[in-house]
Tab-separated table of C-alpha atoms in Angstrom:
chain	number	residue	atom	x	y	z
A	1	UNK	CA	2.276	19.737	-8.513
A	2	UNK	CA	4.134	16.548	-9.355
A	3	UNK	CA	2.709	13.044	-9.737
A	4	UNK	CA	4.008	10.203	-7.599
A	5	UNK	CA	3.327	6.499	-7.265
A	6	UNK	CA	2.876	5.361	-3.684
A	7	UNK	CA	3.399	1.653	-3.053
A	8	UNK	CA	2.044	0.048	0.113
A	9	UNK	CA	4.172	-2.993	0.893
A	10	UNK	CA	3.833	-5.787	3.427
A	11	UNK	CA	6.060	-8.871	3.592
A	12	UNK	CA	4.262	-11.711	1.816
A	13	UNK	CA	4.916	-14.081	4.728
A	14	UNK	CA	3.218	-11.637	7.113
A	15	UNK	CA	0.080	-11.760	4.988
A	16	UNK	CA	0.174	-15.564	4.944
A	17	UNK	CA	0.377	-15.567	8.750
A	18	UNK	CA	-2.390	-12.952	8.964
A	19	UNK	CA	-4.737	-15.228	7.007
A	20	UNK	CA	-4.277	-17.860	9.738
A	21	UNK	CA	-5.817	-15.465	12.289
A	22	UNK	CA	-9.356	-16.547	13.205
A	23	UNK	CA	-11.850	-14.780	10.931
A	24	UNK	CA	-13.731	-13.034	13.756
A	25	UNK	CA	-10.481	-11.568	15.129
A	26	UNK	CA	-9.323	-10.560	11.651
A	27	UNK	CA	-12.633	-8.835	10.961
A	28	UNK	CA	-12.321	-6.674	14.102
A	29	UNK	CA	-8.777	-5.647	13.200
A	30	UNK	CA	-9.729	-5.012	9.572
A	31	UNK	CA	-12.624	-2.759	10.625
A	32	UNK	CA	-10.283	-0.814	12.924
A	33	UNK	CA	-7.784	-0.319	10.118
A	34	UNK	CA	-10.566	0.656	7.686
A	35	UNK	CA	-11.789	3.284	10.148
A	36	UNK	CA	-8.252	4.641	10.587
A	37	UNK	CA	-7.783	4.654	6.797
A	38	UNK	CA	-11.034	6.615	6.328
A	39	UNK	CA	-9.951	9.148	8.966
A	40	UNK	CA	-6.563	9.560	7.273
A	41	UNK	CA	-8.285	9.962	3.880
A	42	UNK	CA	-10.558	12.720	5.202
A	43	UNK	CA	-7.465	14.686	6.185
A	44	UNK	CA	-5.258	13.852	3.178
A	45	UNK	CA	-7.428	12.400	0.423
A	46	UNK	CA	-7.317	15.463	-1.848
A	47	UNK	CA	-3.805	14.515	-2.938
A	48	UNK	CA	-4.802	10.987	-3.934
A	49	UNK	CA	-5.955	10.589	-7.527
A	50	UNK	CA	-6.247	6.797	-7.629
A	51	UNK	CA	-5.814	3.824	-5.278
A	52	UNK	CA	-6.102	0.156	-6.175
A	53	UNK	CA	-5.275	-3.231	-4.713
A	54	UNK	CA	-2.916	-5.579	-6.517
A	55	UNK	CA	-3.374	-9.271	-7.182
A	56	UNK	CA	-1.461	-12.365	-8.187
A	57	UNK	CA	1.859	-11.583	-9.846
A	58	UNK	CA	3.251	-13.079	-13.027
A	59	UNK	CA	6.928	-12.458	-13.764
A	60	UNK	CA	7.735	-12.435	-17.468
A	61	UNK	CA	11.256	-12.940	-18.817
A	62	UNK	CA	12.692	-13.992	-22.147
A	63	UNK	CA	12.584	-17.554	-20.781
A	64	UNK	CA	8.823	-17.415	-20.163
A	65	UNK	CA	6.514	-16.494	-17.328
A	66	UNK	CA	6.037	-17.772	-13.811
A	67	UNK	CA	3.806	-16.995	-10.844
A	68	UNK	CA	5.728	-15.191	-8.089
A	69	UNK	CA	4.991	-13.430	-4.812
A	70	UNK	CA	5.938	-9.898	-3.958
A	71	UNK	CA	5.185	-7.509	-1.106
A	72	UNK	CA	3.000	-5.020	-3.013
A	73	UNK	CA	-0.533	-4.816	-1.591
A	74	UNK	CA	-1.859	-1.521	-2.931
A	75	UNK	CA	-0.742	1.459	-4.919
A	76	UNK	CA	-1.877	5.059	-5.211
A	77	UNK	CA	-1.198	7.799	-7.699
A	78	UNK	CA	-0.930	11.122	-5.889
A	79	UNK	CA	-0.070	14.751	-6.534
A	80	UNK	CA	2.280	16.594	-4.191
A	81	UNK	CA	4.770	19.447	-4.247
A	82	UNK	CA	7.687	17.044	-3.757
A	83	UNK	CA	8.567	13.521	-2.671
A	84	UNK	CA	9.575	14.936	0.704
A	85	UNK	CA	6.192	16.649	1.128
A	86	UNK	CA	4.411	13.415	0.226
A	87	UNK	CA	6.578	11.414	2.625
A	88	UNK	CA	5.696	13.777	5.452
A	89	UNK	CA	1.979	13.189	4.893
A	90	UNK	CA	2.389	9.403	4.696
A	91	UNK	CA	4.347	9.142	7.974
A	92	UNK	CA	1.042	8.784	9.822
A	93	UNK	CA	-0.657	6.425	7.357
A	94	UNK	CA	-2.596	3.526	8.939
A	95	UNK	CA	-0.801	1.046	6.663
A	96	UNK	CA	1.920	1.104	9.311
A	97	UNK	CA	-0.492	-0.758	11.597
A	98	UNK	CA	0.576	-3.886	9.725
A	99	UNK	CA	3.779	-5.401	11.138
A	100	UNK	CA	6.856	-4.621	9.006
A	101	UNK	CA	4.782	-2.592	6.525
A	102	UNK	CA	6.512	0.028	4.407
A	103	UNK	CA	5.451	2.727	1.976
A	104	UNK	CA	7.558	3.725	-1.019
A	105	UNK	CA	7.049	6.928	-2.992
A	106	UNK	CA	8.518	7.509	-6.444
A	107	UNK	CA	8.004	10.187	-9.067
A	108	UNK	CA	5.997	9.415	-12.184
A	109	UNK	CA	7.771	10.866	-15.198
A	110	UNK	CA	6.586	11.117	-18.776
A	111	UNK	CA	8.345	8.836	-21.220
């Protein structure tokens, strides 16, 4: 088995718009997505070793650091036979319920 990083991305502007949705409506949609996520995890969760949300981003350069926005919402570390095998499993992930959402999978290699 190989290790991969899975990045769950959503355009930052989409999330800003989403936060303008009335709280009661958002809560219903969030519960639906959570239920779909839990169903997906029951079927595929054995491959997932870790999942975490991301927060505010600080970009550091030789000129200093600055707060920036990016599209990364969550990441997972998984084990799979190949990137192609992992991609096949993630085709049905509920993250795609978010408009313009994408998932990126990349191998984790030792340094």
